[in-house]
Short mmCIF file of C-alpha atoms in Angstrom, two decimals:
data_model
loop_
_atom_site.label_atom_id
_atom_site.label_comp_id
_atom_site.label_asym_id
_atom_site.label_seq_id
_atom_site.Cartn_x
_atom_site.Cartn_y
_atom_site.Cartn_z
CA UNK A 1 11.62 0.98 34.02
CA UNK A 2 11.57 -1.54 36.62
CA UNK A 3 9.72 -4.74 36.52
CA UNK A 4 7.30 -3.74 39.47
CA UNK A 5 6.19 -0.88 37.26
CA UNK A 6 5.85 -3.04 34.26
CA UNK A 7 3.60 -5.50 36.18
CA UNK A 8 1.57 -2.67 37.01
CA UNK A 9 0.75 -1.20 33.50
CA UNK A 10 0.15 -5.02 32.60
CA UNK A 11 -2.64 -5.39 35.18
CA UNK A 12 -4.53 -2.43 33.45
CA UNK A 13 -7.34 -3.08 31.64
CA UNK A 14 -6.81 -2.71 27.73
CA UNK A 15 -8.40 -0.07 26.14
CA UNK A 16 -10.57 -1.21 23.24
CA UNK A 17 -9.72 0.14 19.80
CA UNK A 18 -11.92 3.36 18.49
CA UNK A 19 -13.39 3.06 15.16
CA UNK A 20 -13.87 6.04 13.10
CA UNK A 21 -17.73 5.50 12.13
CA UNK A 22 -18.38 7.92 9.14
CA UNK A 23 -20.72 5.67 7.00
CA UNK A 24 -24.31 4.65 7.16
CA UNK A 25 -23.97 1.43 9.12
CA UNK A 26 -22.76 1.41 12.59
CA UNK A 27 -21.56 -2.14 12.44
CA UNK A 28 -19.57 -4.29 11.73
CA UNK A 29 -16.22 -2.63 12.15
CA UNK A 30 -13.04 -4.05 10.18
CA UNK A 31 -10.54 -4.77 13.05
CA UNK A 32 -6.79 -4.35 11.84
CA UNK A 33 -4.23 -5.53 13.98
CA UNK A 34 -0.68 -4.89 13.67
CA UNK A 35 2.45 -6.43 15.29
CA UNK A 36 4.92 -4.27 17.69
CA UNK A 37 7.91 -5.99 18.82
CA UNK A 38 11.40 -4.75 20.37
CA UNK A 39 13.62 -3.02 18.16
CA UNK A 40 11.13 -2.17 15.51
CA UNK A 41 11.63 0.50 12.86
CA UNK A 42 8.95 2.97 13.49
CA UNK A 43 8.28 4.13 10.03
CA UNK A 44 6.09 1.08 9.22
CA UNK A 45 4.31 1.01 12.21
CA UNK A 46 3.47 4.95 11.72
CA UNK A 47 1.70 3.88 8.43
CA UNK A 48 -0.15 1.31 9.40
CA UNK A 49 -1.48 3.36 12.16
CA UNK A 50 -1.91 6.61 9.86
CA UNK A 51 -4.02 4.64 7.60
CA UNK A 52 -6.17 2.68 9.68
CA UNK A 53 -6.50 4.57 12.78
CA UNK A 54 -6.52 8.46 12.15
CA UNK A 55 -9.94 10.31 12.10
CA UNK A 56 -10.87 10.80 8.50
CA UNK A 57 -13.49 13.56 8.19
CA UNK A 58 -12.57 13.94 4.52
CA UNK A 59 -14.36 10.69 4.03
CA UNK A 60 -17.72 11.81 4.80
CA UNK A 61 -20.33 10.60 2.74
CA UNK A 62 -17.92 8.28 0.55
CA UNK A 63 -17.95 5.40 2.87
CA UNK A 64 -20.62 2.64 2.56
CA UNK A 65 -19.16 1.08 5.92
CA UNK A 66 -17.44 2.52 8.96
CA UNK A 67 -13.59 2.94 8.86
CA UNK A 68 -11.49 0.34 10.85
CA UNK A 69 -10.66 -0.13 14.02
CA UNK A 70 -6.89 -0.58 14.77
CA UNK A 71 -5.19 -2.82 17.67
CA UNK A 72 -1.55 -2.36 18.11
CA UNK A 73 -0.60 -6.03 19.49
CA UNK A 74 2.62 -7.33 21.12
CA UNK A 75 3.72 -10.84 22.93
CA UNK A 76 3.64 -9.08 26.24
CA UNK A 77 1.02 -6.39 26.24
CA UNK A 78 1.69 -3.35 28.73
CA UNK A 79 5.33 -3.71 28.61
CA UNK A 80 7.40 -0.62 26.75
CA UNK A 81 8.88 -1.64 23.58
CA UNK A 82 12.25 -0.06 22.45
CA UNK A 83 12.09 1.18 18.94
CA UNK A 84 14.91 2.40 16.61
CA UNK A 85 15.54 6.19 17.38
CA UNK A 86 15.81 5.77 21.02
CA UNK A 87 12.34 5.54 21.93
CA UNK A 88 9.49 3.33 23.28
CA UNK A 89 6.02 2.51 22.92
CA UNK A 90 3.42 0.18 24.80
CA UNK A 91 1.14 -1.96 23.09
CA UNK A 92 -2.20 -2.51 24.88
CA UNK A 93 -3.21 -5.69 23.25
CA UNK A 94 -1.94 -9.29 22.98
CA UNK A 95 -1.40 -11.88 20.21
CA UNK A 96 -4.69 -13.51 21.21
CA UNK A 97 -6.35 -10.37 19.97
CA UNK A 98 -4.11 -10.19 16.90
CA UNK A 99 -5.14 -13.97 16.00
CA UNK A 100 -8.70 -12.94 16.04
CA UNK A 101 -8.63 -9.79 13.96
CA UNK A 102 -10.31 -9.40 10.55
CA UNK A 103 -6.69 -8.20 9.09
CA UNK A 104 -3.08 -9.00 10.46
CA UNK A 105 -0.11 -6.93 9.68
CA UNK A 106 3.44 -7.70 10.41
CA UNK A 107 5.62 -4.86 9.56
CA UNK A 108 8.77 -6.48 9.99
CA UNK A 109 10.84 -8.78 12.25
CA UNK A 110 13.67 -7.93 14.53
CA UNK A 111 16.55 -9.50 12.45
CA UNK A 112 15.85 -11.07 9.09
CA UNK A 113 19.33 -12.22 8.86
CA UNK A 114 19.30 -14.54 12.36
CA UNK A 115 16.42 -16.35 11.09
CA UNK A 116 14.43 -16.27 14.62
CA UNK A 117 10.73 -15.54 14.33
CA UNK A 118 9.10 -15.78 18.23
CA UNK A 119 6.86 -19.12 18.15
CA UNK A 120 3.94 -17.06 19.72
CA UNK A 121 3.60 -14.93 16.55
CA UNK A 122 3.97 -17.83 14.33
CA UNK A 123 1.09 -19.47 16.11
CA UNK A 124 -0.93 -16.56 16.29
CA UNK A 125 -0.49 -15.84 12.63
CA UNK A 126 -1.33 -19.68 11.74
CA UNK A 127 -4.67 -19.24 14.06
CA UNK A 128 -5.54 -16.05 12.05
CA UNK A 129 -5.11 -17.38 8.75
CA UNK A 130 -7.06 -20.82 9.27
CA UNK A 131 -10.07 -18.58 10.83
CA UNK A 132 -10.03 -16.69 7.46
CA UNK A 133 -8.27 -13.60 8.49
CA UNK A 134 -6.37 -11.34 5.79
CA UNK A 135 -2.46 -11.57 6.56
CA UNK A 136 -0.31 -8.78 5.39
CA UNK A 137 3.42 -8.19 5.55
CA UNK A 138 5.23 -5.09 4.78
CA UNK A 139 9.07 -5.13 4.15
CA UNK A 140 11.01 -8.06 6.46
CA UNK A 141 7.50 -9.03 7.86
CA UNK A 142 7.42 -11.83 5.07
CA UNK A 143 9.89 -13.69 7.04
CA UNK A 144 7.25 -14.07 9.69
CA UNK A 145 4.55 -15.22 7.29
CA UNK A 146 7.39 -17.72 5.77
CA UNK A 147 7.95 -18.84 9.03
CA UNK A 148 4.28 -19.82 9.84
CA UNK A 149 4.42 -21.65 6.51
CA UNK A 150 1.59 -19.35 5.04
CA UNK A 151 3.73 -18.76 1.99
CA UNK A 152 4.47 -22.23 1.15
CA UNK A 153 4.05 -22.29 -2.97
CA UNK A 154 2.83 -18.69 -2.95
CA UNK A 155 4.46 -15.55 -4.78
CA UNK A 156 5.58 -13.08 -2.13
CA UNK A 157 8.06 -9.88 -2.06
CA UNK A 158 10.07 -8.14 0.19
CA UNK A 159 12.84 -5.52 0.61
CA UNK A 160 15.05 -6.15 -2.35
CA UNK A 161 17.81 -6.21 0.35
CA UNK A 162 16.30 -9.40 1.88
CA UNK A 163 14.68 -10.88 -1.30
CA UNK A 164 17.70 -13.51 -1.91
CA UNK A 165 17.87 -14.51 1.73
CA UNK A 166 14.15 -15.18 1.86
CA UNK A 167 14.32 -17.14 -1.19
CA UNK A 168 17.35 -19.23 0.26
CA UNK A 169 15.72 -19.82 3.65
CA UNK A 170 12.19 -20.70 2.10
CA UNK A 171 12.93 -22.30 -1.33
CA UNK A 172 9.26 -23.29 -1.64
CA UNK A 173 8.19 -19.07 -1.63
CA UNK A 174 8.29 -17.70 -5.34
CA UNK A 175 9.93 -14.60 -4.13
CA UNK A 176 9.53 -11.55 -6.55
CA UNK A 177 11.92 -9.06 -5.89
CA UNK A 178 10.83 -6.68 -8.86
CA UNK A 179 7.22 -5.76 -7.63
CA UNK A 180 6.02 -2.94 -4.83
CA UNK A 181 3.57 -5.62 -3.67
CA UNK A 182 1.95 -8.67 -4.08
CA UNK A 183 -1.84 -9.43 -3.78
CA UNK A 184 -2.53 -13.13 -3.08
CA UNK A 185 -6.06 -12.52 -1.74
CA UNK A 186 -5.86 -14.07 1.44
CA UNK A 187 -2.06 -13.13 1.76
CA UNK A 188 -0.34 -9.72 0.88
CA UNK A 189 3.15 -8.83 0.97
CA UNK A 190 4.88 -5.84 0.15
CA UNK A 191 8.74 -4.37 -0.32
CA UNK A 192 10.41 -2.21 1.95
CA UNK A 193 9.09 0.66 3.98
CA UNK A 194 7.17 3.19 1.58
CA UNK A 195 5.86 0.32 -0.25
CA UNK A 196 3.88 -0.19 2.84
CA UNK A 197 1.93 2.90 1.98
CA UNK A 198 1.47 1.53 -1.54
CA UNK A 199 0.10 -1.95 -0.10
CA UNK A 200 -2.20 -0.02 2.44
CA UNK A 201 -3.84 1.97 -0.16
CA UNK A 202 -4.29 -0.95 -1.83
CA UNK A 203 -6.24 -2.71 0.65
CA UNK A 204 -8.39 0.45 1.01
CA UNK A 205 -9.17 0.22 -2.67
CA UNK A 206 -10.09 -3.50 -2.21
CA UNK A 207 -12.34 -2.80 0.69
CA UNK A 208 -13.80 0.72 0.10
CA UNK A 209 -13.10 1.37 -4.09
CA UNK A 210 -10.92 3.82 -5.92
CA UNK A 211 -12.29 7.08 -4.58
CA UNK A 212 -11.96 6.40 -1.11
CA UNK A 213 -8.34 5.19 -1.75
CA UNK A 214 -7.65 8.38 -3.87
CA UNK A 215 -8.96 10.61 -1.10
CA UNK A 216 -6.89 8.81 1.34
CA UNK A 217 -3.65 9.14 -0.96
CA UNK A 218 -4.56 13.07 -1.22
CA UNK A 219 -4.37 13.17 2.48
CA UNK A 220 -1.26 11.48 2.47
CA UNK A 221 0.24 13.85 -0.16
CA UNK A 222 1.29 10.47 -2.28
CA UNK A 223 -0.02 8.93 -5.56
CA UNK A 224 -2.89 6.65 -5.29
CA UNK A 225 -1.09 3.86 -7.49
CA UNK A 226 2.85 3.59 -8.29
CA UNK A 227 3.61 2.35 -11.50
CA UNK A 228 6.81 0.06 -11.52
CA UNK A 229 8.85 -1.95 -9.43
CA UNK A 230 11.18 -1.79 -6.49
CA UNK A 231 14.00 -2.32 -8.74
CA UNK A 232 13.92 1.46 -10.11
CA UNK A 233 15.02 2.42 -6.52
CA UNK A 234 18.15 0.20 -5.89
CA UNK A 235 21.07 2.49 -5.88
CA UNK A 236 19.23 5.24 -7.69
CA UNK A 237 20.78 9.01 -7.18
CA UNK A 238 18.23 11.72 -5.68
CA UNK A 239 17.80 14.02 -8.47
CA UNK A 240 18.58 17.48 -7.64
CA UNK A 241 15.84 20.08 -7.59
CA UNK A 242 16.26 22.52 -10.53
CA UNK A 243 14.31 25.25 -11.78
CA UNK A 244 12.82 23.55 -14.69
CA UNK A 245 11.16 21.47 -12.14
CA UNK A 246 8.31 24.18 -11.70
CA UNK A 247 7.52 23.59 -15.33
CA UNK A 248 7.52 19.97 -15.12
CA UNK A 249 4.81 20.13 -11.96
CA UNK A 250 2.98 22.55 -14.37
CA UNK A 251 2.92 20.07 -17.37
CA UNK A 252 1.99 17.29 -14.77
CA UNK A 253 -1.22 19.20 -13.68
CA UNK A 254 -1.92 19.97 -17.30
CA UNK A 255 -1.84 16.54 -18.45
CA UNK A 256 -4.50 15.58 -15.43
CA UNK A 257 -6.99 18.02 -16.56
CA UNK A 258 -6.22 16.85 -20.41
CA UNK A 259 -6.59 13.05 -20.09
CA UNK A 260 -9.15 12.52 -22.18
CA UNK A 261 -7.36 14.18 -25.18
CA UNK A 262 -4.45 12.99 -26.94
CA UNK A 263 -1.29 13.77 -25.03
CA UNK A 264 2.24 14.01 -26.75
CA UNK A 265 5.83 14.73 -25.40
CA UNK A 266 5.81 17.74 -27.41
CA UNK A 267 2.43 18.65 -26.05
CA UNK A 268 3.69 18.06 -22.22
CA UNK A 269 7.06 19.78 -23.06
CA UNK A 270 5.44 22.82 -24.24
CA UNK A 271 3.03 22.95 -21.14
CA UNK A 272 6.44 22.97 -19.33
CA UNK A 273 7.85 25.77 -21.70
CA UNK A 274 10.71 23.52 -22.28
CA UNK A 275 12.17 21.50 -25.61
CA UNK A 276 11.26 18.02 -25.79
CA UNK A 277 14.36 16.36 -25.06
CA UNK A 278 15.15 18.52 -21.98
CA UNK A 279 11.73 17.87 -20.80
CA UNK A 280 11.91 14.03 -21.16
CA UNK A 281 15.18 14.15 -19.37
CA UNK A 282 14.03 16.29 -16.54
CA UNK A 283 10.83 14.55 -16.30
CA UNK A 284 12.45 11.27 -16.02
CA UNK A 285 14.84 12.10 -13.52
CA UNK A 286 12.48 13.70 -11.36
CA UNK A 287 9.61 11.02 -11.65
CA UNK A 288 11.50 7.80 -12.18
CA UNK A 289 9.59 7.02 -14.84
CA UNK A 290 8.81 8.24 -18.52
CA UNK A 291 6.14 11.02 -19.29
CA UNK A 292 3.83 8.39 -21.30
CA UNK A 293 4.18 5.82 -18.91
CA UNK A 294 3.21 8.34 -16.29
CA UNK A 295 0.36 9.25 -18.63
CA UNK A 296 -0.73 5.85 -18.71
CA UNK A 297 -0.83 5.13 -15.14
CA UNK A 298 -2.86 8.66 -14.35
CA UNK A 299 -5.45 7.48 -17.13
CA UNK A 300 -5.70 3.91 -15.37
CA UNK A 301 -6.51 5.71 -11.64
CA UNK A 302 -9.02 8.09 -13.61
CA UNK A 303 -10.72 4.68 -14.96
CA UNK A 304 -11.11 3.17 -11.68
CA UNK A 305 -14.24 5.00 -10.26
CA UNK A 306 -15.72 4.92 -13.68
CA UNK A 307 -15.43 1.00 -13.46
CA UNK A 308 -16.73 1.38 -10.05
CA UNK A 309 -19.87 3.23 -10.86
CA UNK A 310 -21.14 0.66 -13.41
CA UNK A 311 -21.79 3.85 -15.77
CA UNK A 312 -20.70 3.15 -19.34
CA UNK A 313 -19.32 0.19 -21.46
CA UNK A 314 -15.30 -0.77 -21.13
CA UNK A 315 -15.26 0.74 -24.42
CA UNK A 316 -16.70 4.19 -23.33
CA UNK A 317 -14.39 4.55 -20.37
CA UNK A 318 -11.39 3.47 -22.47
CA UNK A 319 -12.23 6.88 -24.63
CA UNK A 320 -13.30 8.95 -21.80
CA UNK A 321 -9.73 8.66 -20.00
CA UNK A 322 -7.88 8.85 -23.26
CA UNK A 323 -6.87 5.62 -24.77
CA UNK A 324 -6.90 5.25 -28.22
CA UNK A 325 -8.90 1.50 -28.01
CA UNK A 326 -10.21 -0.83 -25.74
CA UNK A 327 -7.88 -3.08 -26.56
CA UNK A 328 -5.01 -0.52 -25.76
CA UNK A 329 -6.75 0.26 -22.34
CA UNK A 330 -7.03 -3.62 -21.49
CA UNK A 331 -3.34 -4.06 -22.19
CA UNK A 332 -2.32 -1.30 -20.08
CA UNK A 333 -4.90 -2.15 -17.22
CA UNK A 334 -3.45 -5.54 -16.94
CA UNK A 335 -0.06 -4.65 -16.70
CA UNK A 336 -0.97 -2.39 -14.03
CA UNK A 337 -3.55 -3.53 -12.18
CA UNK A 338 -3.01 -7.31 -12.77
CA UNK A 339 -6.51 -8.25 -13.57
CA UNK A 340 -8.64 -7.06 -16.50
CA UNK A 341 -11.21 -3.87 -16.34
CA UNK A 342 -14.00 -6.41 -16.27
CA UNK A 343 -12.65 -8.57 -13.53
CA UNK A 344 -12.25 -5.20 -11.53
CA UNK A 345 -15.67 -4.07 -12.09
CA UNK A 346 -17.10 -7.33 -10.92
CA UNK A 347 -15.12 -7.12 -7.68
CA UNK A 348 -15.45 -3.51 -7.12
CA UNK A 349 -18.48 -1.98 -8.90
CA UNK A 350 -21.13 -0.50 -6.74
CA UNK A 351 -24.35 -2.60 -6.36
CA UNK A 352 -22.47 -5.64 -7.48
CA UNK A 353 -23.01 -8.73 -5.08
#
């Protein structure tokens, strides 16, 4: 495209983001701004667009506030940006609007190994952070946050391939290469690619609660919360699909229907019509975790809406989702959610100021 055409595009007025208002209050709309750049990988950007810009009629009646408004921002708005895969896209908003957003997301940097982060992006991130915006990175986007000095003295993560490099280049950052994401309150970082989905769902969970996050995850056709860290995906072989997998799926659905009852490997294997040993082997190969660890994760997920509703004590909720005691529930909740059931209820309980 010629320079003349580019200038013509730049002179056109930038369209405002169109929020999807489903809840009871028309205002305010929480603005999410995502950084687009030359040479970007489209997957991470697509995740952000899918989560925060897609119309969501499935949330009708579930939201107490309107859905997000999304702005795709670039250093030179209106000019085509080449993406991996041989196509281009055009961002209509500049970094001044990124700096003014409520949540700022950086999905990556052009080349983590070069150490170059655009000065204008660094300035915009610092400005956004100083005015109280929530700053988020996906994959190599952590290098931009670190270059802006936002991660100094903080825990952060990035794709396992870049973790050592991030630590060497920014020694004051506490790089955790083993987790899918790190929630530092005002600063959140995630591991590579699909971990961006986990973090975006976590943001929804923080903003709108577990029921809304679970509904969005269902439309995404992904679990609302994945247990474990990114280490399980390093050099992992793709398990072949076998006939027994149908039994595995049936057993998982059966378990979800019986979370409040005692569950054992033998019961799950019987639901899958398999021997205990064969079931354990095939389940782990398919899901990357053991059956009972998966059950614990599902029980934690099932307890979140109960905590938010403010109905029942922690002891009653623990029993309702199948934990043998409140102490066991608190232990597994802390390992999975990195907080306590009581603290979660304080933050996300409906009607809690």
